[in-house]
XYZ file of C-alpha atoms in Angstrom:
232
model
C -1.456 50.070 35.683
C 1.936 50.689 34.624
C 3.606 49.541 31.924
C 6.933 47.244 32.870
C 10.399 48.881 32.096
C 10.397 46.665 28.238
C 6.851 48.264 27.295
C 7.042 51.817 28.567
C 9.220 53.349 26.087
C 7.965 52.031 23.378
C 4.397 52.800 24.983
C 5.554 56.377 25.091
C 6.875 56.007 21.049
C 3.642 54.750 19.683
C 0.812 56.858 19.333
C -2.042 55.305 21.254
C -4.301 54.225 18.576
C -1.904 51.830 17.016
C -1.093 50.782 20.819
C -4.168 49.687 21.375
C -4.896 47.979 18.408
C -2.290 45.813 18.789
C -3.200 44.754 22.088
C -6.136 44.416 20.912
C -7.743 40.687 21.112
C -9.936 39.465 17.752
C -12.961 39.232 21.114
C -12.680 42.122 22.028
C -13.839 43.464 18.721
C -16.256 40.692 18.231
C -18.018 41.883 21.892
C -17.638 45.431 21.729
C -19.965 47.809 20.095
C -18.076 49.662 18.021
C -14.732 48.756 17.590
C -13.862 47.651 14.151
C -10.120 45.919 14.134
C -7.730 43.803 16.297
C -3.931 43.408 16.557
C -3.892 40.424 13.465
C -3.428 42.488 10.138
C 0.086 44.193 12.648
C 0.765 39.911 13.684
C 1.132 39.465 9.978
C 3.297 41.998 9.148
C 5.450 41.715 12.375
C 5.594 37.990 12.263
C 7.481 38.533 8.947
C 9.585 41.244 10.277
C 10.814 39.167 13.832
C 11.805 36.597 10.849
C 14.378 39.234 8.614
C 15.574 41.053 12.214
C 16.446 37.127 13.516
C 18.132 35.687 10.030
C 19.540 39.233 9.173
C 21.631 38.812 13.491
C 22.806 35.861 12.728
C 23.949 36.197 9.309
C 26.046 38.712 10.578
C 26.626 37.569 14.487
C 27.289 33.594 13.394
C 29.642 33.141 10.632
C 30.723 29.728 11.587
C 27.144 28.540 11.950
C 26.007 26.992 8.722
C 22.932 27.718 6.203
C 20.198 24.320 8.922
C 22.050 25.842 12.022
C 21.105 28.777 10.819
C 17.414 27.721 10.084
C 17.103 26.082 13.073
C 18.192 28.314 15.564
C 16.009 31.097 14.485
C 12.785 28.908 13.843
C 13.331 28.706 18.476
C 13.531 32.158 18.565
C 10.359 32.996 16.776
C 8.722 30.271 17.620
C 5.164 30.710 19.923
C 6.759 29.097 23.034
C 9.281 30.933 23.566
C 7.543 34.770 22.682
C 5.479 33.795 24.428
C 7.843 33.402 27.252
C 8.957 36.907 26.175
C 5.568 38.370 26.219
C 5.495 36.889 29.838
C 8.912 38.634 30.640
C 8.046 42.161 29.962
C 4.615 41.324 31.652
C 2.135 41.649 28.410
C -0.789 39.999 29.345
C -1.285 42.165 31.926
C -2.173 44.716 28.536
C -4.091 42.826 26.401
C -7.389 43.741 25.824
C -9.469 40.766 25.447
C -13.588 39.748 25.078
C -14.849 38.492 29.027
C -15.191 33.992 27.728
C -11.727 34.650 26.745
C -10.592 37.055 29.361
C -11.805 33.549 32.004
C -10.750 30.627 30.169
C -7.270 32.875 30.971
C -6.319 33.762 27.706
C -3.621 36.420 29.631
C -1.227 33.283 30.332
C -2.198 31.494 27.010
C 0.836 31.324 24.170
C -0.651 32.006 21.613
C -2.863 34.995 22.716
C 0.677 36.038 24.104
C 2.603 35.409 20.867
C 0.188 36.823 18.746
C 0.403 40.471 20.656
C 4.386 40.364 20.586
C 4.611 40.169 17.316
C 1.426 42.496 17.262
C 4.326 44.837 18.909
C 6.857 44.269 16.840
C 4.912 44.606 13.382
C 2.856 48.637 15.096
C 6.965 49.299 15.676
C 7.708 48.818 12.489
C 5.115 50.858 10.750
C 5.581 54.336 13.409
C 9.006 53.745 14.004
C 10.730 51.786 11.497
C 13.304 49.181 11.372
C 16.688 50.435 12.619
C 14.460 51.194 16.644
C 12.796 48.031 15.723
C 15.818 46.184 14.910
C 16.895 47.751 18.732
C 13.991 46.633 20.108
C 13.957 42.695 19.005
C 17.443 42.171 20.442
C 16.920 43.243 23.555
C 13.299 41.544 23.928
C 14.779 38.421 22.824
C 18.266 38.278 24.070
C 20.697 37.924 20.507
C 23.815 38.527 22.383
C 22.802 35.435 24.199
C 22.229 33.452 22.014
C 25.454 32.165 20.910
C 26.286 30.691 24.962
C 22.706 28.992 24.429
C 23.596 27.620 21.680
C 25.127 24.465 19.170
C 24.743 23.428 16.327
C 24.433 19.534 17.880
C 20.754 20.722 18.778
C 18.724 19.418 17.075
C 15.961 18.282 19.518
C 15.125 15.916 16.900
C 18.597 13.875 16.517
C 19.271 13.822 19.980
C 15.172 12.444 20.821
C 16.030 9.198 18.387
C 19.770 9.287 19.487
C 18.595 9.166 23.193
C 15.295 6.724 23.134
C 17.762 4.736 21.009
C 20.617 4.136 23.943
C 17.513 3.554 26.164
C 15.358 0.619 23.890
C 12.473 2.791 23.609
C 12.823 2.659 19.372
C 12.035 5.245 17.563
C 10.350 7.703 18.262
C 6.444 8.115 17.373
C 5.958 12.430 16.440
C 1.434 12.041 15.439
C -0.436 15.701 15.069
C -2.862 16.344 17.609
C -4.512 19.528 16.119
C -4.459 22.316 13.641
C -5.197 25.882 14.732
C -5.563 29.526 13.920
C -5.518 31.567 10.064
C -3.833 30.634 7.079
C -1.747 33.700 7.727
C -0.807 32.381 11.601
C -1.213 28.951 11.941
C -1.262 26.746 14.997
C 0.974 23.363 15.130
C -0.161 21.009 18.505
C 2.370 17.122 17.855
C 2.639 14.695 20.322
C 5.631 12.796 20.302
C 5.303 8.886 21.302
C 8.464 6.470 23.161
C 6.903 2.606 23.084
C 3.421 3.052 24.172
C 3.521 6.052 25.924
C 3.088 9.591 24.523
C 5.721 11.167 25.825
C 5.690 14.956 25.498
C 2.908 17.396 23.699
C 4.621 20.862 21.560
C 3.799 24.153 19.715
C 4.679 25.462 17.207
C 3.928 28.277 13.951
C 3.887 24.357 11.928
C 4.770 21.060 12.016
C 8.476 20.497 11.843
C 7.886 23.376 14.978
C 5.361 21.404 16.776
C 7.248 17.582 15.885
C 10.961 19.381 17.392
C 9.080 20.581 20.522
C 7.369 17.663 21.676
C 10.409 16.669 20.733
C 12.508 19.243 22.759
C 9.519 18.266 25.803
C 10.409 14.729 25.878
C 14.519 15.132 26.217
C 13.533 16.785 29.540
C 11.580 13.721 31.374
C 14.064 10.596 29.953
C 17.340 10.200 32.412
C 20.765 11.160 31.398
C 23.366 8.254 29.815
C 24.624 8.635 33.442
C 21.540 8.011 35.245
C 20.387 5.204 32.816
C 24.268 3.180 33.191
C 22.933 3.219 36.933
C 25.761 4.941 38.446
């Protein structure tokens, strides 16, 4: 199986055992006799390294952004949905070691599994190659150079949804926690947002607040623009 370009340099520099550990889902360990490791510990480390690298980059490159907005942008960059998109883009799902049940359930495309594996690879890179090399890896994978163009200090999805809902006559958006899964060190929350009597969207994230923001973002994509709602 060919490793895609974005993964090839890392695959060549990591020891085979560490590479495999980062790509091993707990379901594989449970099903394979003699297997004693999975990627959860590396995921824990990688989560912290990702947060540090992104926070450092924002601090050094976005001098006009305040703490609150940098926190918001960092959360958007390292949340499950974005990390899963990055993992899909670099073909990470093809290389995962999954248990048969998870494999049959479409585990190679499951956002939570992809995001966890990406974090595990970041953790493995940090252990073997150090912070400097891992920083470059994260910059590349998350395309941090384009963050300024994609973001603006007004991008607060919950506030935008509240303003849009009010303008369209839906009232105040209501958020409901649907589920909380995963271990304590890496939880996954899912929340839904309701406008009036209709559920508009459901979003997931590493915190309740992050899940609500993702739900608000998805709901905004479904609502008509100001021009559409005016009938012009």
